[in-house]
């Protein structure tokens, strides 16, 4: 941080001296800049153990909402380990510290003393995100009992945790649990009036924006298409309590999950941007039935779609594939095995290409339009590194025949019982060394790498030793035995 005198700037080095102790004191530096606010002085002492005497001044760019930016606070260096303070100032400081210690979480939100880390833990957003959201909720006003920021904080904490009103009020220091539902209702009404009608949903978006700004390079290059819209659709579910309405009770009961639930329907782009969250629909409606209902609305998704646009769907939509193709849309869907033991090499390669896009379906906790908006506004967009290398590798192998699969069938390795042995470090001295980047290119992404950690966990004994079993059929073919996530035991051959 630097302290300015009009246009004369004092560098950090001019204010920095060696030395450090539990309490650090910064002497008064009289410059013609903004006086450091009281809240900022208290922040520097409580968060950084740095005492700044009153009437100090600094550049306005270092302060926001009467608080130092965290990076500026961290950059303040020791000037001296001694300072003087008037008794009245010391009494005032202790009084403020006493009040602050009793304020609780909700009080720290009001005065801005809640740390960046704590804000993210409670809400999933940063202070910057919260201030941005505060500006957008224009109809929400401060009241005598709470600030606008406090109401938004309570609402987002409720969304993020799903805890009861009583638990939330006790955790953050509200007087009673009724305030939680009251604040949430106020913020929800503000979203309905100020944000959702103009900032979220099919009617607020253009086709061109979705293609240019929210279609990943992987999708464009993998299918050699820059002018078609890629949409990923999927239905999910939210469990809820049993309804007292008999008709809805029957429609909301899921025979598959054995619980009452409803189904929001997500429509998003390949980078994870949510176009709309439709529904919720009944539990007894499957994905194919829901997408038919969606496409029957002439003022809905059809307004964005054109002929030859691409739907990326999972196998749950197989019953509606013919309907969408009849409407002149292209459908990308992983192949079905049917009664076969496995897919052909061509089907497997095509399925992997389509799964590259399906991995971007956002899994949002409560699946509501407000959370979807927050996801779009503050969440990270998804795209892959090494796009050209990954796409090039996938295209080159798209029509490559799986010779290993043919050899496994010919030699009956998948049916022949062979004794497995535990792996030793000396068994694979000739195995090629691969960097993390090499593995990402080989696996066309990071999904399989993340899954590998779970498989490895099952292969490690309690004493830390490995329990990986293999058979070396030939010098260039290894057969491993492991336990997949959905099967009991399986042997996999790797060349």
PDB file of C-alpha atoms in Angstrom, residues 123-289:
ATOM      1  CA  UNK A 123     -23.115 -17.551   1.186  1.00  0.00           C
ATOM      2  CA  UNK A 124     -20.869 -18.967  -1.523  1.00  0.00           C
ATOM      3  CA  UNK A 125     -20.213 -15.399  -2.728  1.00  0.00           C
ATOM      4  CA  UNK A 126     -17.507 -12.812  -2.135  1.00  0.00           C
ATOM      5  CA  UNK A 127     -18.024  -9.348  -0.694  1.00  0.00           C
ATOM      6  CA  UNK A 128     -17.736  -7.974  -4.236  1.00  0.00           C
ATOM      7  CA  UNK A 129     -20.482 -10.330  -5.436  1.00  0.00           C
ATOM      8  CA  UNK A 130     -22.675  -9.316  -2.510  1.00  0.00           C
ATOM      9  CA  UNK A 131     -22.277  -5.617  -3.270  1.00  0.00           C
ATOM     10  CA  UNK A 132     -23.108  -6.265  -6.909  1.00  0.00           C
ATOM     11  CA  UNK A 133     -26.240  -8.166  -5.882  1.00  0.00           C
ATOM     12  CA  UNK A 134     -27.133  -5.385  -3.468  1.00  0.00           C
ATOM     13  CA  UNK A 135     -27.180  -2.897  -6.359  1.00  0.00           C
ATOM     14  CA  UNK A 136     -29.392  -5.121  -8.505  1.00  0.00           C
ATOM     15  CA  UNK A 137     -32.094  -5.654  -5.858  1.00  0.00           C
ATOM     16  CA  UNK A 138     -33.337  -2.068  -6.193  1.00  0.00           C
ATOM     17  CA  UNK A 139     -36.738  -2.533  -4.533  1.00  0.00           C
ATOM     18  CA  UNK A 140     -35.177  -3.977  -1.384  1.00  0.00           C
ATOM     19  CA  UNK A 141     -34.567  -1.171   1.125  1.00  0.00           C
ATOM     20  CA  UNK A 142     -32.841  -0.782   4.474  1.00  0.00           C
ATOM     21  CA  UNK A 143     -35.158  -0.884   7.474  1.00  0.00           C
ATOM     22  CA  UNK A 144     -34.741   0.153  11.098  1.00  0.00           C
ATOM     23  CA  UNK A 145     -34.141  -3.478  12.096  1.00  0.00           C
ATOM     24  CA  UNK A 146     -31.781  -4.641   9.371  1.00  0.00           C
ATOM     25  CA  UNK A 147     -29.683  -3.465   6.466  1.00  0.00           C
ATOM     26  CA  UNK A 148     -30.178  -4.525   2.881  1.00  0.00           C
ATOM     27  CA  UNK A 149     -26.920  -6.505   3.012  1.00  0.00           C
ATOM     28  CA  UNK A 150     -28.074  -8.397   6.110  1.00  0.00           C
ATOM     29  CA  UNK A 151     -31.301  -9.507   4.411  1.00  0.00           C
ATOM     30  CA  UNK A 152     -29.441 -10.775   1.342  1.00  0.00           C
ATOM     31  CA  UNK A 153     -26.921 -12.540   3.587  1.00  0.00           C
ATOM     32  CA  UNK A 154     -29.655 -14.413   5.494  1.00  0.00           C
ATOM     33  CA  UNK A 155     -31.384 -15.414   2.255  1.00  0.00           C
ATOM     34  CA  UNK A 156     -28.211 -16.778   0.655  1.00  0.00           C
ATOM     35  CA  UNK A 157     -27.209 -18.593   3.838  1.00  0.00           C
ATOM     36  CA  UNK A 158     -30.620 -20.265   3.838  1.00  0.00           C
ATOM     37  CA  UNK A 159     -30.212 -21.285   0.196  1.00  0.00           C
ATOM     38  CA  UNK A 160     -26.705 -22.585   0.712  1.00  0.00           C
ATOM     39  CA  UNK A 161     -27.273 -24.538   3.910  1.00  0.00           C
ATOM     40  CA  UNK A 162     -30.941 -25.557   3.780  1.00  0.00           C
ATOM     41  CA  UNK A 163     -30.936 -25.368   7.586  1.00  0.00           C
ATOM     42  CA  UNK A 164     -34.001 -24.640   9.681  1.00  0.00           C
ATOM     43  CA  UNK A 165     -34.893 -21.045  10.532  1.00  0.00           C
ATOM     44  CA  UNK A 166     -34.207 -21.743  14.215  1.00  0.00           C
ATOM     45  CA  UNK A 167     -30.719 -23.047  13.504  1.00  0.00           C
ATOM     46  CA  UNK A 168     -29.888 -20.140  11.191  1.00  0.00           C
ATOM     47  CA  UNK A 169     -31.092 -17.494  13.644  1.00  0.00           C
ATOM     48  CA  UNK A 170     -29.078 -19.100  16.435  1.00  0.00           C
ATOM     49  CA  UNK A 171     -25.955 -19.418  14.287  1.00  0.00           C
ATOM     50  CA  UNK A 172     -25.774 -15.847  13.006  1.00  0.00           C
ATOM     51  CA  UNK A 173     -27.253 -14.075  16.034  1.00  0.00           C
ATOM     52  CA  UNK A 174     -30.791 -13.046  15.037  1.00  0.00           C
ATOM     53  CA  UNK A 175     -33.262 -12.345  17.839  1.00  0.00           C
ATOM     54  CA  UNK A 176     -35.834 -14.902  16.680  1.00  0.00           C
ATOM     55  CA  UNK A 177     -36.361 -17.424  13.926  1.00  0.00           C
ATOM     56  CA  UNK A 178     -39.306 -15.521  12.397  1.00  0.00           C
ATOM     57  CA  UNK A 179     -36.846 -12.911  11.122  1.00  0.00           C
ATOM     58  CA  UNK A 180     -35.222 -15.518   8.868  1.00  0.00           C
ATOM     59  CA  UNK A 181     -38.411 -16.256   6.916  1.00  0.00           C
ATOM     60  CA  UNK A 182     -39.299 -12.551   6.888  1.00  0.00           C
ATOM     61  CA  UNK A 183     -35.943 -11.528   5.400  1.00  0.00           C
ATOM     62  CA  UNK A 184     -36.038 -14.385   2.878  1.00  0.00           C
ATOM     63  CA  UNK A 185     -39.499 -13.368   1.704  1.00  0.00           C
ATOM     64  CA  UNK A 186     -38.374  -9.767   1.199  1.00  0.00           C
ATOM     65  CA  UNK A 187     -35.322 -10.769  -0.830  1.00  0.00           C
ATOM     66  CA  UNK A 188     -37.320 -13.286  -2.878  1.00  0.00           C
ATOM     67  CA  UNK A 189     -39.870 -10.596  -3.757  1.00  0.00           C
ATOM     68  CA  UNK A 190     -37.042  -8.305  -4.831  1.00  0.00           C
ATOM     69  CA  UNK A 191     -35.649 -11.005  -7.128  1.00  0.00           C
ATOM     70  CA  UNK A 192     -39.073 -11.445  -8.693  1.00  0.00           C
ATOM     71  CA  UNK A 193     -39.456  -7.720  -9.339  1.00  0.00           C
ATOM     72  CA  UNK A 194     -35.932  -6.546 -10.081  1.00  0.00           C
ATOM     73  CA  UNK A 195     -33.860  -9.392 -11.501  1.00  0.00           C
ATOM     74  CA  UNK A 196     -35.600 -12.459 -12.896  1.00  0.00           C
ATOM     75  CA  UNK A 197     -37.919 -10.690 -15.407  1.00  0.00           C
ATOM     76  CA  UNK A 198     -35.037  -8.914 -17.165  1.00  0.00           C
ATOM     77  CA  UNK A 199     -31.877 -10.848 -16.328  1.00  0.00           C
ATOM     78  CA  UNK A 200     -32.755 -14.549 -16.465  1.00  0.00           C
ATOM     79  CA  UNK A 201     -34.661 -16.904 -18.723  1.00  0.00           C
ATOM     80  CA  UNK A 202     -35.333 -17.628 -22.382  1.00  0.00           C
ATOM     81  CA  UNK A 203     -36.997 -14.279 -23.047  1.00  0.00           C
ATOM     82  CA  UNK A 204     -33.963 -12.301 -21.865  1.00  0.00           C
ATOM     83  CA  UNK A 205     -31.427 -14.004 -24.178  1.00  0.00           C
ATOM     84  CA  UNK A 206     -30.609 -13.931 -27.861  1.00  0.00           C
ATOM     85  CA  UNK A 207     -29.514 -16.845 -29.965  1.00  0.00           C
ATOM     86  CA  UNK A 208     -26.411 -14.966 -31.148  1.00  0.00           C
ATOM     87  CA  UNK A 209     -25.252 -14.288 -27.592  1.00  0.00           C
ATOM     88  CA  UNK A 210     -25.564 -17.945 -26.637  1.00  0.00           C
ATOM     89  CA  UNK A 211     -23.577 -19.088 -29.695  1.00  0.00           C
ATOM     90  CA  UNK A 212     -20.823 -16.492 -29.430  1.00  0.00           C
ATOM     91  CA  UNK A 213     -20.384 -16.175 -25.667  1.00  0.00           C
ATOM     92  CA  UNK A 214     -21.616 -19.443 -24.156  1.00  0.00           C
ATOM     93  CA  UNK A 215     -20.587 -22.228 -26.544  1.00  0.00           C
ATOM     94  CA  UNK A 216     -17.237 -23.781 -25.705  1.00  0.00           C
ATOM     95  CA  UNK A 217     -14.429 -24.097 -28.211  1.00  0.00           C
ATOM     96  CA  UNK A 218     -14.472 -27.852 -27.626  1.00  0.00           C
ATOM     97  CA  UNK A 219     -18.044 -28.078 -28.913  1.00  0.00           C
ATOM     98  CA  UNK A 220     -17.390 -25.807 -31.880  1.00  0.00           C
ATOM     99  CA  UNK A 221     -14.211 -27.544 -32.986  1.00  0.00           C
ATOM    100  CA  UNK A 222     -15.331 -31.087 -32.251  1.00  0.00           C
ATOM    101  CA  UNK A 223     -18.342 -30.734 -34.554  1.00  0.00           C
ATOM    102  CA  UNK A 224     -16.877 -28.107 -36.930  1.00  0.00           C
ATOM    103  CA  UNK A 225     -19.768 -25.815 -36.206  1.00  0.00           C
ATOM    104  CA  UNK A 226     -19.686 -22.097 -35.352  1.00  0.00           C
ATOM    105  CA  UNK A 227     -23.219 -21.072 -36.273  1.00  0.00           C
ATOM    106  CA  UNK A 228     -25.421 -23.659 -34.620  1.00  0.00           C
ATOM    107  CA  UNK A 229     -26.758 -23.579 -31.091  1.00  0.00           C
ATOM    108  CA  UNK A 230     -25.764 -26.394 -28.722  1.00  0.00           C
ATOM    109  CA  UNK A 231     -28.234 -27.072 -25.915  1.00  0.00           C
ATOM    110  CA  UNK A 232     -27.851 -29.526 -23.048  1.00  0.00           C
ATOM    111  CA  UNK A 233     -31.128 -30.562 -21.416  1.00  0.00           C
ATOM    112  CA  UNK A 234     -31.577 -32.679 -18.344  1.00  0.00           C
ATOM    113  CA  UNK A 235     -34.151 -33.183 -15.632  1.00  0.00           C
ATOM    114  CA  UNK A 236     -33.197 -33.422 -11.995  1.00  0.00           C
ATOM    115  CA  UNK A 237     -35.221 -33.656  -8.805  1.00  0.00           C
ATOM    116  CA  UNK A 238     -35.776 -31.939  -5.484  1.00  0.00           C
ATOM    117  CA  UNK A 239     -37.034 -34.048  -2.610  1.00  0.00           C
ATOM    118  CA  UNK A 240     -39.773 -32.548  -0.464  1.00  0.00           C
ATOM    119  CA  UNK A 241     -42.192 -33.532   2.262  1.00  0.00           C
ATOM    120  CA  UNK A 242     -45.364 -35.464   1.610  1.00  0.00           C
ATOM    121  CA  UNK A 243     -48.152 -33.228   0.333  1.00  0.00           C
ATOM    122  CA  UNK A 244     -51.560 -33.088   1.983  1.00  0.00           C
ATOM    123  CA  UNK A 245     -53.127 -32.665  -1.479  1.00  0.00           C
ATOM    124  CA  UNK A 246     -54.082 -36.184  -2.534  1.00  0.00           C
ATOM    125  CA  UNK A 247     -53.873 -35.538  -6.277  1.00  0.00           C
ATOM    126  CA  UNK A 248     -50.432 -33.934  -6.083  1.00  0.00           C
ATOM    127  CA  UNK A 249     -49.327 -36.571  -3.580  1.00  0.00           C
ATOM    128  CA  UNK A 250     -49.865 -39.275  -6.203  1.00  0.00           C
ATOM    129  CA  UNK A 251     -48.113 -37.295  -8.941  1.00  0.00           C
ATOM    130  CA  UNK A 252     -45.168 -36.338  -6.759  1.00  0.00           C
ATOM    131  CA  UNK A 253     -44.294 -39.822  -5.553  1.00  0.00           C
ATOM    132  CA  UNK A 254     -41.311 -41.316  -7.374  1.00  0.00           C
ATOM    133  CA  UNK A 255     -41.436 -45.073  -7.738  1.00  0.00           C
ATOM    134  CA  UNK A 256     -37.725 -45.081  -8.556  1.00  0.00           C
ATOM    135  CA  UNK A 257     -36.516 -42.971  -5.627  1.00  0.00           C
ATOM    136  CA  UNK A 258     -39.292 -44.116  -3.254  1.00  0.00           C
ATOM    137  CA  UNK A 259     -39.781 -40.548  -1.984  1.00  0.00           C
ATOM    138  CA  UNK A 260     -41.975 -37.546  -2.925  1.00  0.00           C
ATOM    139  CA  UNK A 261     -40.181 -35.109  -5.211  1.00  0.00           C
ATOM    140  CA  UNK A 262     -40.582 -32.643  -8.060  1.00  0.00           C
ATOM    141  CA  UNK A 263     -38.488 -32.282 -11.216  1.00  0.00           C
ATOM    142  CA  UNK A 264     -36.949 -28.995 -12.364  1.00  0.00           C
ATOM    143  CA  UNK A 265     -35.778 -29.157 -15.976  1.00  0.00           C
ATOM    144  CA  UNK A 266     -32.436 -27.565 -16.820  1.00  0.00           C
ATOM    145  CA  UNK A 267     -31.616 -26.081 -20.218  1.00  0.00           C
ATOM    146  CA  UNK A 268     -28.024 -24.878 -20.469  1.00  0.00           C
ATOM    147  CA  UNK A 269     -25.173 -24.295 -22.885  1.00  0.00           C
ATOM    148  CA  UNK A 270     -21.925 -26.228 -23.149  1.00  0.00           C
ATOM    149  CA  UNK A 271     -20.036 -23.847 -20.841  1.00  0.00           C
ATOM    150  CA  UNK A 272     -22.523 -24.318 -17.985  1.00  0.00           C
ATOM    151  CA  UNK A 273     -24.538 -21.124 -18.539  1.00  0.00           C
ATOM    152  CA  UNK A 274     -28.163 -21.839 -17.593  1.00  0.00           C
ATOM    153  CA  UNK A 275     -30.605 -20.617 -20.220  1.00  0.00           C
ATOM    154  CA  UNK A 276     -33.643 -21.429 -18.110  1.00  0.00           C
ATOM    155  CA  UNK A 277     -34.856 -23.594 -15.270  1.00  0.00           C
ATOM    156  CA  UNK A 278     -38.251 -24.897 -16.354  1.00  0.00           C
ATOM    157  CA  UNK A 279     -40.933 -26.505 -14.261  1.00  0.00           C
ATOM    158  CA  UNK A 280     -40.924 -28.025 -11.749  1.00  0.00           C
ATOM    159  CA  UNK A 281     -42.699 -31.035 -13.223  1.00  0.00           C
ATOM    160  CA  UNK A 282     -44.297 -34.044 -11.557  1.00  0.00           C
ATOM    161  CA  UNK A 283     -42.258 -37.017 -10.378  1.00  0.00           C
ATOM    162  CA  UNK A 284     -44.165 -39.364 -12.691  1.00  0.00           C
ATOM    163  CA  UNK A 285     -43.105 -37.424 -15.800  1.00  0.00           C
ATOM    164  CA  UNK A 286     -39.903 -38.698 -17.424  1.00  0.00           C
ATOM    165  CA  UNK A 287     -37.333 -36.611 -19.289  1.00  0.00           C
ATOM    166  CA  UNK A 288     -38.695 -37.480 -22.734  1.00  0.00           C
ATOM    167  CA  UNK A 289     -42.211 -36.428 -21.778  1.00  0.00           C
TER     168      UNK A 289
END
